[in-house]
Amino acid sequence: MTSYRIPSPDTGGRTEPPGGTPNRARRSARRAAVPALATLLLVAAIGCGGGGEGDDRAGKVRTTESAEPAPEPSPVRPSATAPTPASPSPGTASPSPGPTNTTASPGPTGTGTPTGPSPSTAPPPPPPPPSPPPSPSPATPPTAAQLGRALLPTDGLPAGYIRTTLPSHPPNRAGRPDCVQRLNALELHRTTHPGAVESRAAWAQSRSGPFLQQVLRWYPGRAASAQVGTAARELSGCGTYTLSWPDGDTARQTVTPLGGAGIGDTSWHATITVRYAAATVEETMVLVAVRGCLIVLSHLGSPDAPSRAQTLGLARSAAGRLPSCRT
């Protein structure tokens, strides 16, 4: 980060004794210093129904047909010449034949219109349309305290890291102000995104580094993933440019994109190098989106950053602590 200055190893962080010219003392101390976290904290130009269906069964009308009962036929009388049936054999029971109907029973008379109710010929009504699904309720945003509990714990870091507060001294001029603004928005400034919530923490192994910072933000909707995509697109084209401070100090900053990190829903990382007259500061910055949350992890040292494998391992641990970062 270009906002932090590492104390010079020659002075051990001590200022000149009284009597020296203040401007001269400040300038010489700054040029002899190694501005370590200055890269990191300046580095930011940007924070985890269905509807019921209607009943589709059309109601069917049951129709019953009714008719007047046909009159009982008159029994046919046997003629005088009809043969007398043979007597049954003894011991054999023979049922007596009933009357024989020689003509069809007459149906009801009239003009052909049935006397009972006629079946309905109208088609069944269409099923009611399904009700629209209810709109999903927006997720309840977490509080800053809840995000704070999701930050990396100190006992989960490499040995020697302790919590600290990093000072902020961003440059006032840059050859690529758009790149500096994007880096500052990611690492240095508090988010101004509507509805976003943020928490952050920083650690150091000594006054001269290495330094570690984690920024954790919750965004509504899909804004967390969009932040990663926007930063990757803008920072990939930054290259090398100059930085200047009000006291006349200058440096050259280089952003080297490293592509996706394979962490969370989407991720991207880069190396950011700041070369001062007296020292070089190198940082690995990792961006990770996990559902509604954005992790910005900055790990830097002088003259080289800690190993990239260690930094990516910390980013994976940070992503694993966000199981309920809902959108």
PDB file of N, CA, C and O in Angstrom, residues 132-189:
ATOM      1  N   PRO A 132     -49.127 -16.613  -9.808  1.00  0.00           N
ATOM      2  CA  PRO A 132     -47.698 -16.284  -9.989  1.00  0.00           C
ATOM      3  C   PRO A 132     -46.915 -16.573  -8.719  1.00  0.00           C
ATOM      4  O   PRO A 132     -47.439 -16.449  -7.608  1.00  0.00           O
ATOM      5  N   PRO A 133     -45.639 -16.977  -8.860  1.00  0.00           N
ATOM      6  CA  PRO A 133     -44.841 -17.248  -7.662  1.00  0.00           C
ATOM      7  C   PRO A 133     -44.601 -15.962  -6.886  1.00  0.00           C
ATOM      8  O   PRO A 133     -44.446 -14.886  -7.470  1.00  0.00           O
ATOM      9  N   PRO A 134     -44.565 -16.056  -5.574  1.00  0.00           N
ATOM     10  CA  PRO A 134     -44.303 -14.847  -4.789  1.00  0.00           C
ATOM     11  C   PRO A 134     -42.883 -14.350  -5.003  1.00  0.00           C
ATOM     12  O   PRO A 134     -41.967 -15.129  -5.244  1.00  0.00           O
ATOM     13  N   SER A 135     -42.703 -13.060  -4.937  1.00  0.00           N
ATOM     14  CA  SER A 135     -41.369 -12.495  -5.102  1.00  0.00           C
ATOM     15  C   SER A 135     -40.510 -12.864  -3.901  1.00  0.00           C
ATOM     16  O   SER A 135     -40.974 -12.804  -2.754  1.00  0.00           O
ATOM     17  N   PRO A 136     -39.240 -13.287  -4.145  1.00  0.00           N
ATOM     18  CA  PRO A 136     -38.394 -13.648  -3.014  1.00  0.00           C
ATOM     19  C   PRO A 136     -38.103 -12.426  -2.152  1.00  0.00           C
ATOM     20  O   PRO A 136     -37.870 -11.331  -2.648  1.00  0.00           O
ATOM     21  N   SER A 137     -38.154 -12.639  -0.860  1.00  0.00           N
ATOM     22  CA  SER A 137     -37.872 -11.528   0.048  1.00  0.00           C
ATOM     23  C   SER A 137     -36.380 -11.256   0.075  1.00  0.00           C
ATOM     24  O   SER A 137     -35.570 -12.170   0.029  1.00  0.00           O
ATOM     25  N   PRO A 138     -35.985  -9.985   0.099  1.00  0.00           N
ATOM     26  CA  PRO A 138     -34.556  -9.676   0.123  1.00  0.00           C
ATOM     27  C   PRO A 138     -33.906 -10.186   1.398  1.00  0.00           C
ATOM     28  O   PRO A 138     -34.521 -10.236   2.458  1.00  0.00           O
ATOM     29  N   ALA A 139     -32.626 -10.565   1.277  1.00  0.00           N
ATOM     30  CA  ALA A 139     -31.913 -11.085   2.428  1.00  0.00           C
ATOM     31  C   ALA A 139     -31.694  -9.973   3.440  1.00  0.00           C
ATOM     32  O   ALA A 139     -31.507  -8.810   3.090  1.00  0.00           O
ATOM     33  N   THR A 140     -31.733 -10.353   4.705  1.00  0.00           N
ATOM     34  CA  THR A 140     -31.453  -9.388   5.763  1.00  0.00           C
ATOM     35  C   THR A 140     -29.955  -9.150   5.817  1.00  0.00           C
ATOM     36  O   THR A 140     -29.179 -10.095   5.971  1.00  0.00           O
ATOM     37  N   PRO A 141     -29.503  -7.910   5.675  1.00  0.00           N
ATOM     38  CA  PRO A 141     -28.059  -7.675   5.682  1.00  0.00           C
ATOM     39  C   PRO A 141     -27.461  -7.974   7.047  1.00  0.00           C
ATOM     40  O   PRO A 141     -28.095  -7.738   8.082  1.00  0.00           O
ATOM     41  N   PRO A 142     -26.230  -8.479   7.083  1.00  0.00           N
ATOM     42  CA  PRO A 142     -25.574  -8.698   8.375  1.00  0.00           C
ATOM     43  C   PRO A 142     -25.151  -7.361   8.972  1.00  0.00           C
ATOM     44  O   PRO A 142     -25.056  -6.340   8.281  1.00  0.00           O
ATOM     45  N   THR A 143     -24.886  -7.360  10.243  1.00  0.00           N
ATOM     46  CA  THR A 143     -24.358  -6.169  10.886  1.00  0.00           C
ATOM     47  C   THR A 143     -22.840  -6.150  10.751  1.00  0.00           C
ATOM     48  O   THR A 143     -22.211  -7.171  10.433  1.00  0.00           O
ATOM     49  N   ALA A 144     -22.246  -4.994  11.013  1.00  0.00           N
ATOM     50  CA  ALA A 144     -20.792  -4.900  10.967  1.00  0.00           C
ATOM     51  C   ALA A 144     -20.163  -5.822  12.019  1.00  0.00           C
ATOM     52  O   ALA A 144     -19.096  -6.403  11.785  1.00  0.00           O
ATOM     53  N   ALA A 145     -20.830  -5.968  13.157  1.00  0.00           N
ATOM     54  CA  ALA A 145     -20.305  -6.861  14.193  1.00  0.00           C
ATOM     55  C   ALA A 145     -20.306  -8.318  13.721  1.00  0.00           C
ATOM     56  O   ALA A 145     -19.373  -9.072  14.002  1.00  0.00           O
ATOM     57  N   GLN A 146     -21.359  -8.727  13.016  1.00  0.00           N
ATOM     58  CA  GLN A 146     -21.406 -10.093  12.493  1.00  0.00           C
ATOM     59  C   GLN A 146     -20.298 -10.312  11.472  1.00  0.00           C
ATOM     60  O   GLN A 146     -19.664 -11.366  11.457  1.00  0.00           O
ATOM     61  N   LEU A 147     -20.061  -9.329  10.602  1.00  0.00           N
ATOM     62  CA  LEU A 147     -18.953  -9.460   9.661  1.00  0.00           C
ATOM     63  C   LEU A 147     -17.622  -9.492  10.398  1.00  0.00           C
ATOM     64  O   LEU A 147     -16.695 -10.207   9.999  1.00  0.00           O
ATOM     65  N   GLY A 148     -17.510  -8.716  11.469  1.00  0.00           N
ATOM     66  CA  GLY A 148     -16.271  -8.712  12.239  1.00  0.00           C
ATOM     67  C   GLY A 148     -15.946 -10.082  12.813  1.00  0.00           C
ATOM     68  O   GLY A 148     -14.778 -10.489  12.856  1.00  0.00           O
ATOM     69  N   ARG A 149     -16.974 -10.809  13.219  1.00  0.00           N
ATOM     70  CA  ARG A 149     -16.742 -12.160  13.761  1.00  0.00           C
ATOM     71  C   ARG A 149     -16.362 -13.150  12.671  1.00  0.00           C
ATOM     72  O   ARG A 149     -15.851 -14.236  12.962  1.00  0.00           O
ATOM     73  N   ALA A 150     -16.634 -12.800  11.398  1.00  0.00           N
ATOM     74  CA  ALA A 150     -16.280 -13.677  10.289  1.00  0.00           C
ATOM     75  C   ALA A 150     -14.880 -13.402   9.744  1.00  0.00           C
ATOM     76  O   ALA A 150     -14.420 -14.112   8.852  1.00  0.00           O
ATOM     77  N   LEU A 151     -14.192 -12.376  10.267  1.00  0.00           N
ATOM     78  CA  LEU A 151     -12.832 -12.097   9.817  1.00  0.00           C
ATOM     79  C   LEU A 151     -11.875 -13.190  10.283  1.00  0.00           C
ATOM     80  O   LEU A 151     -12.184 -13.986  11.183  1.00  0.00           O
ATOM     81  N   LEU A 152     -10.718 -13.234   9.651  1.00  0.00           N
ATOM     82  CA  LEU A 152      -9.715 -14.214  10.058  1.00  0.00           C
ATOM     83  C   LEU A 152      -9.346 -14.009  11.526  1.00  0.00           C
ATOM     84  O   LEU A 152      -9.115 -12.865  11.958  1.00  0.00           O
ATOM     85  N   PRO A 153      -9.261 -15.079  12.315  1.00  0.00           N
ATOM     86  CA  PRO A 153      -8.817 -14.928  13.700  1.00  0.00           C
ATOM     87  C   PRO A 153      -7.292 -14.809  13.759  1.00  0.00           C
ATOM     88  O   PRO A 153      -6.585 -15.398  12.942  1.00  0.00           O
ATOM     89  N   THR A 154      -6.795 -14.078  14.732  1.00  0.00           N
ATOM     90  CA  THR A 154      -5.350 -13.903  14.853  1.00  0.00           C
ATOM     91  C   THR A 154      -4.638 -15.237  15.069  1.00  0.00           C
ATOM     92  O   THR A 154      -3.549 -15.460  14.512  1.00  0.00           O
ATOM     93  N   ASP A 155      -5.250 -16.134  15.827  1.00  0.00           N
ATOM     94  CA  ASP A 155      -4.592 -17.419  16.074  1.00  0.00           C
ATOM     95  C   ASP A 155      -4.609 -18.335  14.855  1.00  0.00           C
ATOM     96  O   ASP A 155      -3.995 -19.402  14.872  1.00  0.00           O
ATOM     97  N   GLY A 156      -5.303 -17.920  13.784  1.00  0.00           N
ATOM     98  CA  GLY A 156      -5.282 -18.694  12.547  1.00  0.00           C
ATOM     99  C   GLY A 156      -4.275 -18.183  11.537  1.00  0.00           C
ATOM    100  O   GLY A 156      -4.170 -18.721  10.432  1.00  0.00           O
ATOM    101  N   LEU A 157      -3.502 -17.157  11.890  1.00  0.00           N
ATOM    102  CA  LEU A 157      -2.503 -16.578  10.998  1.00  0.00           C
ATOM    103  C   LEU A 157      -1.136 -17.198  11.259  1.00  0.00           C
ATOM    104  O   LEU A 157      -0.930 -17.867  12.287  1.00  0.00           O
ATOM    105  N   PRO A 158      -0.184 -16.989  10.358  1.00  0.00           N
ATOM    106  CA  PRO A 158       1.183 -17.449  10.627  1.00  0.00           C
ATOM    107  C   PRO A 158       1.711 -16.857  11.935  1.00  0.00           C
ATOM    108  O   PRO A 158       1.280 -15.784  12.375  1.00  0.00           O
ATOM    109  N   ALA A 159       2.635 -17.554  12.560  1.00  0.00           N
ATOM    110  CA  ALA A 159       3.138 -17.146  13.871  1.00  0.00           C
ATOM    111  C   ALA A 159       3.729 -15.743  13.812  1.00  0.00           C
ATOM    112  O   ALA A 159       4.383 -15.356  12.835  1.00  0.00           O
ATOM    113  N   GLY A 160       3.481 -14.971  14.870  1.00  0.00           N
ATOM    114  CA  GLY A 160       4.086 -13.658  15.004  1.00  0.00           C
ATOM    115  C   GLY A 160       3.197 -12.498  14.633  1.00  0.00           C
ATOM    116  O   GLY A 160       3.518 -11.350  14.950  1.00  0.00           O
ATOM    117  N   TYR A 161       2.052 -12.731  13.965  1.00  0.00           N
ATOM    118  CA  TYR A 161       1.179 -11.628  13.580  1.00  0.00           C
ATOM    119  C   TYR A 161       0.354 -11.159  14.781  1.00  0.00           C
ATOM    120  O   TYR A 161      -0.191 -11.973  15.539  1.00  0.00           O
ATOM    121  N   ILE A 162       0.245  -9.842  14.946  1.00  0.00           N
ATOM    122  CA  ILE A 162      -0.590  -9.249  15.978  1.00  0.00           C
ATOM    123  C   ILE A 162      -1.451  -8.171  15.341  1.00  0.00           C
ATOM    124  O   ILE A 162      -1.107  -7.604  14.302  1.00  0.00           O
ATOM    125  N   ARG A 163      -2.594  -7.884  15.975  1.00  0.00           N
ATOM    126  CA  ARG A 163      -3.501  -6.860  15.442  1.00  0.00           C
ATOM    127  C   ARG A 163      -2.853  -5.492  15.536  1.00  0.00           C
ATOM    128  O   ARG A 163      -2.150  -5.174  16.504  1.00  0.00           O
ATOM    129  N   THR A 164      -3.093  -4.665  14.543  1.00  0.00           N
ATOM    130  CA  THR A 164      -2.530  -3.323  14.505  1.00  0.00           C
ATOM    131  C   THR A 164      -3.454  -2.423  13.723  1.00  0.00           C
ATOM    132  O   THR A 164      -4.460  -2.867  13.155  1.00  0.00           O
ATOM    133  N   THR A 165      -3.131  -1.139  13.709  1.00  0.00           N
ATOM    134  CA  THR A 165      -3.843  -0.154  12.902  1.00  0.00           C
ATOM    135  C   THR A 165      -2.860   0.438  11.906  1.00  0.00           C
ATOM    136  O   THR A 165      -1.776   0.886  12.290  1.00  0.00           O
ATOM    137  N   LEU A 166      -3.207   0.427  10.665  1.00  0.00           N
ATOM    138  CA  LEU A 166      -2.303   0.909   9.618  1.00  0.00           C
ATOM    139  C   LEU A 166      -2.579   2.374   9.325  1.00  0.00           C
ATOM    140  O   LEU A 166      -3.732   2.753   9.077  1.00  0.00           O
ATOM    141  N   PRO A 167      -1.554   3.222   9.316  1.00  0.00           N
ATOM    142  CA  PRO A 167      -1.756   4.631   8.977  1.00  0.00           C
ATOM    143  C   PRO A 167      -2.044   4.795   7.494  1.00  0.00           C
ATOM    144  O   PRO A 167      -1.738   3.924   6.689  1.00  0.00           O
ATOM    145  N   SER A 168      -2.627   5.914   7.152  1.00  0.00           N
ATOM    146  CA  SER A 168      -3.018   6.168   5.766  1.00  0.00           C
ATOM    147  C   SER A 168      -2.391   7.454   5.265  1.00  0.00           C
ATOM    148  O   SER A 168      -2.673   8.526   5.814  1.00  0.00           O
ATOM    149  N   HIS A 169      -1.516   7.350   4.266  1.00  0.00           N
ATOM    150  CA  HIS A 169      -0.897   8.520   3.638  1.00  0.00           C
ATOM    151  C   HIS A 169      -0.891   8.305   2.123  1.00  0.00           C
ATOM    152  O   HIS A 169       0.153   8.073   1.527  1.00  0.00           O
ATOM    153  N   PRO A 170      -2.054   8.357   1.478  1.00  0.00           N
ATOM    154  CA  PRO A 170      -2.095   8.113   0.036  1.00  0.00           C
ATOM    155  C   PRO A 170      -1.431   9.240  -0.735  1.00  0.00           C
ATOM    156  O   PRO A 170      -1.344  10.375  -0.249  1.00  0.00           O
ATOM    157  N   PRO A 171      -0.930   8.985  -1.927  1.00  0.00           N
ATOM    158  CA  PRO A 171      -0.335  10.045  -2.750  1.00  0.00           C
ATOM    159  C   PRO A 171      -1.409  11.011  -3.212  1.00  0.00           C
ATOM    160  O   PRO A 171      -2.593  10.673  -3.302  1.00  0.00           O
ATOM    161  N   ASN A 172      -0.978  12.224  -3.514  1.00  0.00           N
ATOM    162  CA  ASN A 172      -1.939  13.214  -3.981  1.00  0.00           C
ATOM    163  C   ASN A 172      -1.945  13.354  -5.498  1.00  0.00           C
ATOM    164  O   ASN A 172      -2.821  14.000  -6.060  1.00  0.00           O
ATOM    165  N   ARG A 173      -0.956  12.719  -6.175  1.00  0.00           N
ATOM    166  CA  ARG A 173      -0.926  12.750  -7.631  1.00  0.00           C
ATOM    167  C   ARG A 173      -0.470  11.389  -8.140  1.00  0.00           C
ATOM    168  O   ARG A 173       0.287  10.667  -7.469  1.00  0.00           O
ATOM    169  N   ALA A 174      -0.941  11.021  -9.345  1.00  0.00           N
ATOM    170  CA  ALA A 174      -0.567   9.740  -9.928  1.00  0.00           C
ATOM    171  C   ALA A 174      -0.668   9.832 -11.441  1.00  0.00           C
ATOM    172  O   ALA A 174      -1.510  10.562 -11.980  1.00  0.00           O
ATOM    173  N   GLY A 175       0.223   9.072 -12.111  1.00  0.00           N
ATOM    174  CA  GLY A 175       0.164   9.012 -13.561  1.00  0.00           C
ATOM    175  C   GLY A 175      -1.085   8.317 -14.063  1.00  0.00           C
ATOM    176  O   GLY A 175      -1.545   8.571 -15.184  1.00  0.00           O
ATOM    177  N   ARG A 176      -1.662   7.419 -13.242  1.00  0.00           N
ATOM    178  CA  ARG A 176      -2.924   6.743 -13.565  1.00  0.00           C
ATOM    179  C   ARG A 176      -3.883   6.930 -12.393  1.00  0.00           C
ATOM    180  O   ARG A 176      -4.054   6.043 -11.557  1.00  0.00           O
ATOM    181  N   PRO A 177      -4.502   8.101 -12.289  1.00  0.00           N
ATOM    182  CA  PRO A 177      -5.403   8.330 -11.147  1.00  0.00           C
ATOM    183  C   PRO A 177      -6.554   7.345 -11.093  1.00  0.00           C
ATOM    184  O   PRO A 177      -7.047   7.030 -10.005  1.00  0.00           O
ATOM    185  N   ASP A 178      -7.007   6.850 -12.239  1.00  0.00           N
ATOM    186  CA  ASP A 178      -8.097   5.876 -12.218  1.00  0.00           C
ATOM    187  C   ASP A 178      -7.678   4.591 -11.516  1.00  0.00           C
ATOM    188  O   ASP A 178      -8.467   3.990 -10.765  1.00  0.00           O
ATOM    189  N   CYS A 179      -6.433   4.158 -11.719  1.00  0.00           N
ATOM    190  CA  CYS A 179      -5.949   2.941 -11.066  1.00  0.00           C
ATOM    191  C   CYS A 179      -5.791   3.145  -9.568  1.00  0.00           C
ATOM    192  O   CYS A 179      -6.152   2.281  -8.757  1.00  0.00           O
ATOM    193  N   VAL A 180      -5.247   4.299  -9.180  1.00  0.00           N
ATOM    194  CA  VAL A 180      -5.091   4.597  -7.753  1.00  0.00           C
ATOM    195  C   VAL A 180      -6.453   4.682  -7.071  1.00  0.00           C
ATOM    196  O   VAL A 180      -6.650   4.175  -5.954  1.00  0.00           O
ATOM    197  N   GLN A 181      -7.421   5.292  -7.721  1.00  0.00           N
ATOM    198  CA  GLN A 181      -8.761   5.393  -7.139  1.00  0.00           C
ATOM    199  C   GLN A 181      -9.399   4.015  -6.964  1.00  0.00           C
ATOM    200  O   GLN A 181     -10.048   3.754  -5.944  1.00  0.00           O
ATOM    201  N   ARG A 182      -9.207   3.140  -7.934  1.00  0.00           N
ATOM    202  CA  ARG A 182      -9.781   1.795  -7.809  1.00  0.00           C
ATOM    203  C   ARG A 182      -9.130   1.029  -6.675  1.00  0.00           C
ATOM    204  O   ARG A 182      -9.804   0.372  -5.866  1.00  0.00           O
ATOM    205  N   LEU A 183      -7.812   1.115  -6.556  1.00  0.00           N
ATOM    206  CA  LEU A 183      -7.109   0.424  -5.472  1.00  0.00           C
ATOM    207  C   LEU A 183      -7.502   0.993  -4.110  1.00  0.00           C
ATOM    208  O   LEU A 183      -7.720   0.262  -3.144  1.00  0.00           O
ATOM    209  N   ASN A 184      -7.602   2.333  -4.028  1.00  0.00           N
ATOM    210  CA  ASN A 184      -8.005   2.951  -2.763  1.00  0.00           C
ATOM    211  C   ASN A 184      -9.425   2.547  -2.372  1.00  0.00           C
ATOM    212  O   ASN A 184      -9.725   2.341  -1.190  1.00  0.00           O
ATOM    213  N   ALA A 185     -10.319   2.445  -3.350  1.00  0.00           N
ATOM    214  CA  ALA A 185     -11.696   2.045  -3.056  1.00  0.00           C
ATOM    215  C   ALA A 185     -11.765   0.611  -2.540  1.00  0.00           C
ATOM    216  O   ALA A 185     -12.625   0.281  -1.725  1.00  0.00           O
ATOM    217  N   LEU A 186     -10.860  -0.227  -2.998  1.00  0.00           N
ATOM    218  CA  LEU A 186     -10.850  -1.623  -2.542  1.00  0.00           C
ATOM    219  C   LEU A 186     -10.228  -1.760  -1.151  1.00  0.00           C
ATOM    220  O   LEU A 186     -10.778  -2.448  -0.283  1.00  0.00           O
ATOM    221  N   GLU A 187      -9.095  -1.114  -0.924  1.00  0.00           N
ATOM    222  CA  GLU A 187      -8.318  -1.389   0.283  1.00  0.00           C
ATOM    223  C   GLU A 187      -8.354  -0.288   1.333  1.00  0.00           C
ATOM    224  O   GLU A 187      -8.279  -0.574   2.534  1.00  0.00           O
ATOM    225  N   LEU A 188      -8.420   0.961   0.905  1.00  0.00           N
ATOM    226  CA  LEU A 188      -8.193   2.063   1.836  1.00  0.00           C
ATOM    227  C   LEU A 188      -9.471   2.711   2.344  1.00  0.00           C
ATOM    228  O   LEU A 188      -9.629   2.952   3.533  1.00  0.00           O
ATOM    229  N   HIS A 189     -10.397   3.020   1.445  1.00  0.00           N
ATOM    230  CA  HIS A 189     -11.593   3.777   1.818  1.00  0.00           C
ATOM    231  C   HIS A 189     -12.733   2.848   2.241  1.00  0.00           C
ATOM    232  O   HIS A 189     -12.829   1.705   1.778  1.00  0.00           O
TER     233      HIS A 189
END
